[in-house]
Amino acid sequence: MVRIGVKRATPERVEADLLAVGIFSGDDPPEGLSTAAQPAVSSEDFTGKQGQASLLYAGESLPARRLLLVGLGESSSFTPEKLRRTAATVARRARTLKARNVAFVLPTPEGSDVRGAARAAAEGAVLGLYRFDRYKTENSQGGEPENFDLIPGVSEDEAAASAGAEVGAKVAAGSVLARDLANEPSNTATPEYLADRAREIGERHGMAVTVLDRAGIEGEGLTGLATVGRSASNEPRFIVLEHRKGGGGAPVVIVGKAVTFDSGGISIKPTTGMEDMKFDMGGGAAVLGAMEAVGALDLPIDVVAIVPATENLPGGAAFKPGDVLTMSSGKTVEILTTDAEGRLILADALLYARRYEPAAVVDCATLTGACVVALGNHASGLMGNDEDLVAEVQTAGEATGERGWPLPLFEEYTEQIKGDTADLKNSGGRGGGALTAGAFLKEFADFPWAHLDIAGTAYGKKGNAYTTRGATGVPARLLVEFLIGRSA
Ligand code: BES
Ligand code: MN
Ligand code: ZN
């Protein structure tokens, strides 16, 4: 992976294969670069519009081999997200140019903090370079930049910039792990595979790891997971990771749905697009990625991660519509469709979380197609039983560019999932599908709880400046940000 550093230098002196400098709309290039850059600006070929990039060859006038001007848009509306995207654009351009050593002048407009800017730039560079090509036998490896150095302004605090860059690189590495796990096809990324990756994370960072196999799952009374996983020959796993670096008080619990392949089961899905259901473990992948970052950052906090992992397949032993499950709390659930499997395994995870008497629980899950209809691919559905917690999660989403948008859990949605034969049914019908799923989970949460429906955000058909087609890693960075906020 690219090394992110901080270099104290003036742009006109820095040696690099590519020197990139961000310029706000209407601004002049920095003084030392004006010989090289002014013609592009004066001719209005380059205006500083967000996303614009002009590559210049400065010849003798600069020690850097190439100069890239990148537009930052209006300085008054500049955000960390724009900086993430800009750094990603620079990193990708460096790759196409096969530039090994990159220097990026860190834009820090009036009033912005250099630590946050360095963090955002580091995240953007690492994430922008991500690709999943391990199954391309002629993959395009090579051309990766080796060094991506951030150049803070002369009056900026270099130590703060270095600290920010380090945090950004670690957070991004967590997101990269989440992407790798989610992109991995289901013939490799089985529940046991996820358990192995969790064991590695635990080993690396001194976390306690518990993995329950089928017998353990049944022994704990995890009915939903045992039932959904009953017909799959890749057996289910219940994965728990504990990072205990806080004061030993009430921990925060993060939960991620990990259905490594969701065929729908007996209520089988249509063929078209079914291949995307390998991403149905995106929540679990993000939780593991977040734990990797939590460990690397050594956050002073108590966190427990819970990942219920299973396939959802039809078969002779599969659960069926009409079946009734008795959950460990005693509540009964009538199955209307075996395709509403996520809420069953999440209910188990929420019930399991009770033993920690958690300060807060945040779950994330590719839970409903209805959420994709509601919000598209630009925000995760955000629900919960605690206004302050929901607001806290929303803030973490805004800060990271992994937005969550609040949706209501009115009493009426709970009415919609009241069962005929049993206490609850696992589908509330067509109307408000994301909300009836949320209302179902709410029945199992007796602590402050928030839920992110990431069906539209965990993966995509096309990428943006720092995501590619496939897994996005969402909401790994959101979770880390939330946990940083909760740290001592
Ligand atoms: N994993 C799916 C949800 C999903 C759909 C994720 C599309 C990503 C894209 C989930 O298990 C599911 O099948 N949900 C059903 C629930 C319904 C049957 C009540 C859905 O959304 O159709
Ligand atoms: Mn399903
Ligand atoms: Zn599913």
PDB file of C-alpha atoms in Angstrom, residues 286-441:
ATOM      1  CA  ALA A 286     -17.532  -2.995   7.640  1.00  0.00           C
ATOM      2  CA  VAL A 287     -17.638  -4.001  11.307  1.00  0.00           C
ATOM      3  CA  LEU A 288     -14.471  -6.089  10.898  1.00  0.00           C
ATOM      4  CA  GLY A 289     -12.810  -3.264   8.949  1.00  0.00           C
ATOM      5  CA  ALA A 290     -13.758  -0.819  11.697  1.00  0.00           C
ATOM      6  CA  MET A 291     -12.261  -3.137  14.320  1.00  0.00           C
ATOM      7  CA  GLU A 292      -9.025  -3.307  12.325  1.00  0.00           C
ATOM      8  CA  ALA A 293      -8.846   0.498  12.468  1.00  0.00           C
ATOM      9  CA  VAL A 294      -9.874   0.604  16.151  1.00  0.00           C
ATOM     10  CA  GLY A 295      -6.997  -1.779  16.899  1.00  0.00           C
ATOM     11  CA  ALA A 296      -4.452   0.056  14.743  1.00  0.00           C
ATOM     12  CA  LEU A 297      -5.424   3.361  16.357  1.00  0.00           C
ATOM     13  CA  ASP A 298      -5.434   1.684  19.781  1.00  0.00           C
ATOM     14  CA  LEU A 299      -8.544   3.674  20.688  1.00  0.00           C
ATOM     15  CA  PRO A 300      -9.063   4.113  24.434  1.00  0.00           C
ATOM     16  CA  ILE A 301     -12.532   2.607  24.450  1.00  0.00           C
ATOM     17  CA  ASP A 302     -14.356  -0.654  25.152  1.00  0.00           C
ATOM     18  CA  VAL A 303     -15.892  -2.000  21.953  1.00  0.00           C
ATOM     19  CA  VAL A 304     -17.521  -5.328  21.210  1.00  0.00           C
ATOM     20  CA  ALA A 305     -18.085  -6.336  17.587  1.00  0.00           C
ATOM     21  CA  ILE A 306     -20.698  -8.958  16.741  1.00  0.00           C
ATOM     22  CA  VAL A 307     -20.939 -10.519  13.286  1.00  0.00           C
ATOM     23  CA  PRO A 308     -23.563 -13.212  12.669  1.00  0.00           C
ATOM     24  CA  ALA A 309     -22.419 -14.969   9.489  1.00  0.00           C
ATOM     25  CA  THR A 310     -24.315 -17.424   7.311  1.00  0.00           C
ATOM     26  CA  GLU A 311     -25.412 -18.317   3.815  1.00  0.00           C
ATOM     27  CA  ASN A 312     -29.116 -18.216   2.934  1.00  0.00           C
ATOM     28  CA  LEU A 313     -29.770 -21.131   0.584  1.00  0.00           C
ATOM     29  CA  PRO A 314     -32.679 -23.365  -0.353  1.00  0.00           C
ATOM     30  CA  GLY A 315     -32.368 -27.085   0.299  1.00  0.00           C
ATOM     31  CA  GLY A 316     -34.033 -30.032   1.920  1.00  0.00           C
ATOM     32  CA  ALA A 317     -33.143 -28.814   5.394  1.00  0.00           C
ATOM     33  CA  ALA A 318     -34.002 -25.185   4.716  1.00  0.00           C
ATOM     34  CA  PHE A 319     -36.523 -23.209   6.784  1.00  0.00           C
ATOM     35  CA  LYS A 320     -39.794 -22.514   5.044  1.00  0.00           C
ATOM     36  CA  PRO A 321     -42.504 -19.870   4.804  1.00  0.00           C
ATOM     37  CA  GLY A 322     -45.017 -20.474   7.576  1.00  0.00           C
ATOM     38  CA  ASP A 323     -42.393 -21.787  10.008  1.00  0.00           C
ATOM     39  CA  VAL A 324     -42.446 -20.282  13.484  1.00  0.00           C
ATOM     40  CA  LEU A 325     -39.224 -19.540  15.380  1.00  0.00           C
ATOM     41  CA  THR A 326     -38.873 -18.960  19.096  1.00  0.00           C
ATOM     42  CA  MET A 327     -36.142 -16.445  19.764  1.00  0.00           C
ATOM     43  CA  SER A 328     -34.002 -16.570  22.933  1.00  0.00           C
ATOM     44  CA  SER A 329     -36.063 -13.779  24.492  1.00  0.00           C
ATOM     45  CA  GLY A 330     -39.128 -15.994  24.120  1.00  0.00           C
ATOM     46  CA  LYS A 331     -40.654 -13.898  21.343  1.00  0.00           C
ATOM     47  CA  THR A 332     -42.031 -15.925  18.464  1.00  0.00           C
ATOM     48  CA  VAL A 333     -41.611 -15.056  14.789  1.00  0.00           C
ATOM     49  CA  GLU A 334     -43.655 -16.333  11.880  1.00  0.00           C
ATOM     50  CA  ILE A 335     -41.725 -16.636   8.635  1.00  0.00           C
ATOM     51  CA  LEU A 336     -43.613 -15.093   5.713  1.00  0.00           C
ATOM     52  CA  THR A 337     -40.594 -15.136   3.447  1.00  0.00           C
ATOM     53  CA  THR A 338     -37.220 -16.786   3.906  1.00  0.00           C
ATOM     54  CA  ASP A 339     -35.745 -13.808   2.035  1.00  0.00           C
ATOM     55  CA  ALA A 340     -36.231 -11.602   5.102  1.00  0.00           C
ATOM     56  CA  GLU A 341     -33.362 -13.456   6.788  1.00  0.00           C
ATOM     57  CA  GLY A 342     -31.182 -10.536   7.837  1.00  0.00           C
ATOM     58  CA  ARG A 343     -33.485  -9.344  10.604  1.00  0.00           C
ATOM     59  CA  LEU A 344     -33.569 -12.865  12.062  1.00  0.00           C
ATOM     60  CA  ILE A 345     -29.813 -13.112  12.527  1.00  0.00           C
ATOM     61  CA  LEU A 346     -29.573  -9.484  13.663  1.00  0.00           C
ATOM     62  CA  ALA A 347     -32.236 -10.095  16.297  1.00  0.00           C
ATOM     63  CA  ASP A 348     -29.981 -12.835  17.691  1.00  0.00           C
ATOM     64  CA  ALA A 349     -27.014 -10.463  17.735  1.00  0.00           C
ATOM     65  CA  LEU A 350     -29.048  -7.795  19.550  1.00  0.00           C
ATOM     66  CA  LEU A 351     -30.261 -10.319  22.099  1.00  0.00           C
ATOM     67  CA  TYR A 352     -26.688 -11.520  22.593  1.00  0.00           C
ATOM     68  CA  ALA A 353     -25.539  -7.903  23.090  1.00  0.00           C
ATOM     69  CA  ARG A 354     -27.713  -7.581  26.211  1.00  0.00           C
ATOM     70  CA  ARG A 355     -25.153  -9.441  28.317  1.00  0.00           C
ATOM     71  CA  TYR A 356     -22.728  -6.528  27.900  1.00  0.00           C
ATOM     72  CA  GLU A 357     -25.229  -3.999  29.253  1.00  0.00           C
ATOM     73  CA  PRO A 358     -24.001  -1.787  26.422  1.00  0.00           C
ATOM     74  CA  ALA A 359     -23.879   2.012  26.485  1.00  0.00           C
ATOM     75  CA  ALA A 360     -24.989   1.937  22.859  1.00  0.00           C
ATOM     76  CA  VAL A 361     -25.442  -0.524  20.025  1.00  0.00           C
ATOM     77  CA  VAL A 362     -25.099   0.359  16.350  1.00  0.00           C
ATOM     78  CA  ASP A 363     -25.937  -2.246  13.740  1.00  0.00           C
ATOM     79  CA  CYS A 364     -25.404  -2.067  10.010  1.00  0.00           C
ATOM     80  CA  ALA A 365     -26.941  -4.336   7.422  1.00  0.00           C
ATOM     81  CA  THR A 366     -27.735  -4.627   3.728  1.00  0.00           C
ATOM     82  CA  LEU A 367     -31.250  -5.165   4.958  1.00  0.00           C
ATOM     83  CA  THR A 368     -33.883  -4.062   2.461  1.00  0.00           C
ATOM     84  CA  GLY A 369     -34.359  -3.294  -1.208  1.00  0.00           C
ATOM     85  CA  ALA A 370     -36.939  -0.780   0.001  1.00  0.00           C
ATOM     86  CA  CYS A 371     -34.167   1.348   1.483  1.00  0.00           C
ATOM     87  CA  VAL A 372     -32.519   1.539  -1.932  1.00  0.00           C
ATOM     88  CA  VAL A 373     -35.829   2.740  -3.356  1.00  0.00           C
ATOM     89  CA  ALA A 374     -36.099   5.371  -0.618  1.00  0.00           C
ATOM     90  CA  LEU A 375     -32.574   6.820  -0.614  1.00  0.00           C
ATOM     91  CA  GLY A 376     -30.836   5.430  -3.680  1.00  0.00           C
ATOM     92  CA  ASN A 377     -27.100   5.015  -3.366  1.00  0.00           C
ATOM     93  CA  HIS A 378     -26.330   8.286  -1.660  1.00  0.00           C
ATOM     94  CA  ALA A 379     -27.254   7.704   1.966  1.00  0.00           C
ATOM     95  CA  SER A 380     -27.831   4.809   4.329  1.00  0.00           C
ATOM     96  CA  GLY A 381     -31.195   4.577   6.085  1.00  0.00           C
ATOM     97  CA  LEU A 382     -30.748   5.549   9.744  1.00  0.00           C
ATOM     98  CA  MET A 383     -33.201   4.455  12.421  1.00  0.00           C
ATOM     99  CA  GLY A 384     -33.134   3.884  16.157  1.00  0.00           C
ATOM    100  CA  ASN A 385     -34.790   4.119  19.539  1.00  0.00           C
ATOM    101  CA  ASP A 386     -32.680   6.967  20.900  1.00  0.00           C
ATOM    102  CA  GLU A 387     -32.673  10.416  19.326  1.00  0.00           C
ATOM    103  CA  ASP A 388     -29.278  11.425  20.665  1.00  0.00           C
ATOM    104  CA  LEU A 389     -27.610   8.245  19.446  1.00  0.00           C
ATOM    105  CA  VAL A 390     -29.195   8.606  16.021  1.00  0.00           C
ATOM    106  CA  ALA A 391     -27.935  12.200  15.849  1.00  0.00           C
ATOM    107  CA  GLU A 392     -24.467  11.059  16.907  1.00  0.00           C
ATOM    108  CA  VAL A 393     -24.377   8.432  14.152  1.00  0.00           C
ATOM    109  CA  GLN A 394     -25.630  10.976  11.636  1.00  0.00           C
ATOM    110  CA  THR A 395     -22.854  13.380  12.606  1.00  0.00           C
ATOM    111  CA  ALA A 396     -20.243  10.655  12.202  1.00  0.00           C
ATOM    112  CA  GLY A 397     -21.677   9.940   8.768  1.00  0.00           C
ATOM    113  CA  GLU A 398     -21.486  13.557   7.716  1.00  0.00           C
ATOM    114  CA  ALA A 399     -17.895  13.893   8.896  1.00  0.00           C
ATOM    115  CA  THR A 400     -16.767  10.854   6.915  1.00  0.00           C
ATOM    116  CA  GLY A 401     -18.825  11.284   3.770  1.00  0.00           C
ATOM    117  CA  GLU A 402     -20.624   8.031   4.647  1.00  0.00           C
ATOM    118  CA  ARG A 403     -23.971   9.696   5.117  1.00  0.00           C
ATOM    119  CA  GLY A 404     -26.889   8.258   7.028  1.00  0.00           C
ATOM    120  CA  TRP A 405     -30.336   9.836   6.770  1.00  0.00           C
ATOM    121  CA  PRO A 406     -32.962   9.496   9.523  1.00  0.00           C
ATOM    122  CA  LEU A 407     -36.114   7.518   8.809  1.00  0.00           C
ATOM    123  CA  PRO A 408     -39.020   7.153  11.265  1.00  0.00           C
ATOM    124  CA  LEU A 409     -39.951   4.127  13.360  1.00  0.00           C
ATOM    125  CA  PHE A 410     -43.547   5.078  14.128  1.00  0.00           C
ATOM    126  CA  GLU A 411     -45.713   2.759  16.209  1.00  0.00           C
ATOM    127  CA  GLU A 412     -47.674   1.997  13.031  1.00  0.00           C
ATOM    128  CA  TYR A 413     -44.695   0.231  11.503  1.00  0.00           C
ATOM    129  CA  THR A 414     -44.567  -2.052  14.518  1.00  0.00           C
ATOM    130  CA  GLU A 415     -48.293  -2.724  14.038  1.00  0.00           C
ATOM    131  CA  GLN A 416     -47.461  -3.782  10.483  1.00  0.00           C
ATOM    132  CA  ILE A 417     -45.230  -6.641  11.717  1.00  0.00           C
ATOM    133  CA  LYS A 418     -47.556  -7.989  14.416  1.00  0.00           C
ATOM    134  CA  GLY A 419     -47.986 -11.684  13.619  1.00  0.00           C
ATOM    135  CA  ASP A 420     -51.152 -13.682  12.995  1.00  0.00           C
ATOM    136  CA  THR A 421     -49.883 -17.023  14.261  1.00  0.00           C
ATOM    137  CA  ALA A 422     -46.900 -15.752  16.252  1.00  0.00           C
ATOM    138  CA  ASP A 423     -45.937 -12.522  18.073  1.00  0.00           C
ATOM    139  CA  LEU A 424     -44.185 -11.072  15.057  1.00  0.00           C
ATOM    140  CA  LYS A 425     -43.927 -11.788  11.366  1.00  0.00           C
ATOM    141  CA  ASN A 426     -40.691 -11.293   9.468  1.00  0.00           C
ATOM    142  CA  SER A 427     -42.208  -9.163   6.720  1.00  0.00           C
ATOM    143  CA  GLY A 428     -44.470  -6.139   6.934  1.00  0.00           C
ATOM    144  CA  GLY A 429     -45.532  -6.217   3.310  1.00  0.00           C
ATOM    145  CA  ARG A 430     -44.621  -3.774   0.560  1.00  0.00           C
ATOM    146  CA  GLY A 431     -45.206  -0.410   2.195  1.00  0.00           C
ATOM    147  CA  GLY A 432     -42.291   1.064   4.152  1.00  0.00           C
ATOM    148  CA  GLY A 433     -40.098  -2.014   3.866  1.00  0.00           C
ATOM    149  CA  ALA A 434     -37.001  -0.366   5.383  1.00  0.00           C
ATOM    150  CA  LEU A 435     -39.062   0.847   8.338  1.00  0.00           C
ATOM    151  CA  THR A 436     -40.868  -2.385   9.126  1.00  0.00           C
ATOM    152  CA  ALA A 437     -37.453  -4.095   9.074  1.00  0.00           C
ATOM    153  CA  GLY A 438     -36.220  -1.438  11.518  1.00  0.00           C
ATOM    154  CA  ALA A 439     -39.340  -1.881  13.633  1.00  0.00           C
ATOM    155  CA  PHE A 440     -38.660  -5.620  13.758  1.00  0.00           C
ATOM    156  CA  LEU A 441     -35.139  -5.068  15.102  1.00  0.00           C
TER     157      LEU A 441
END
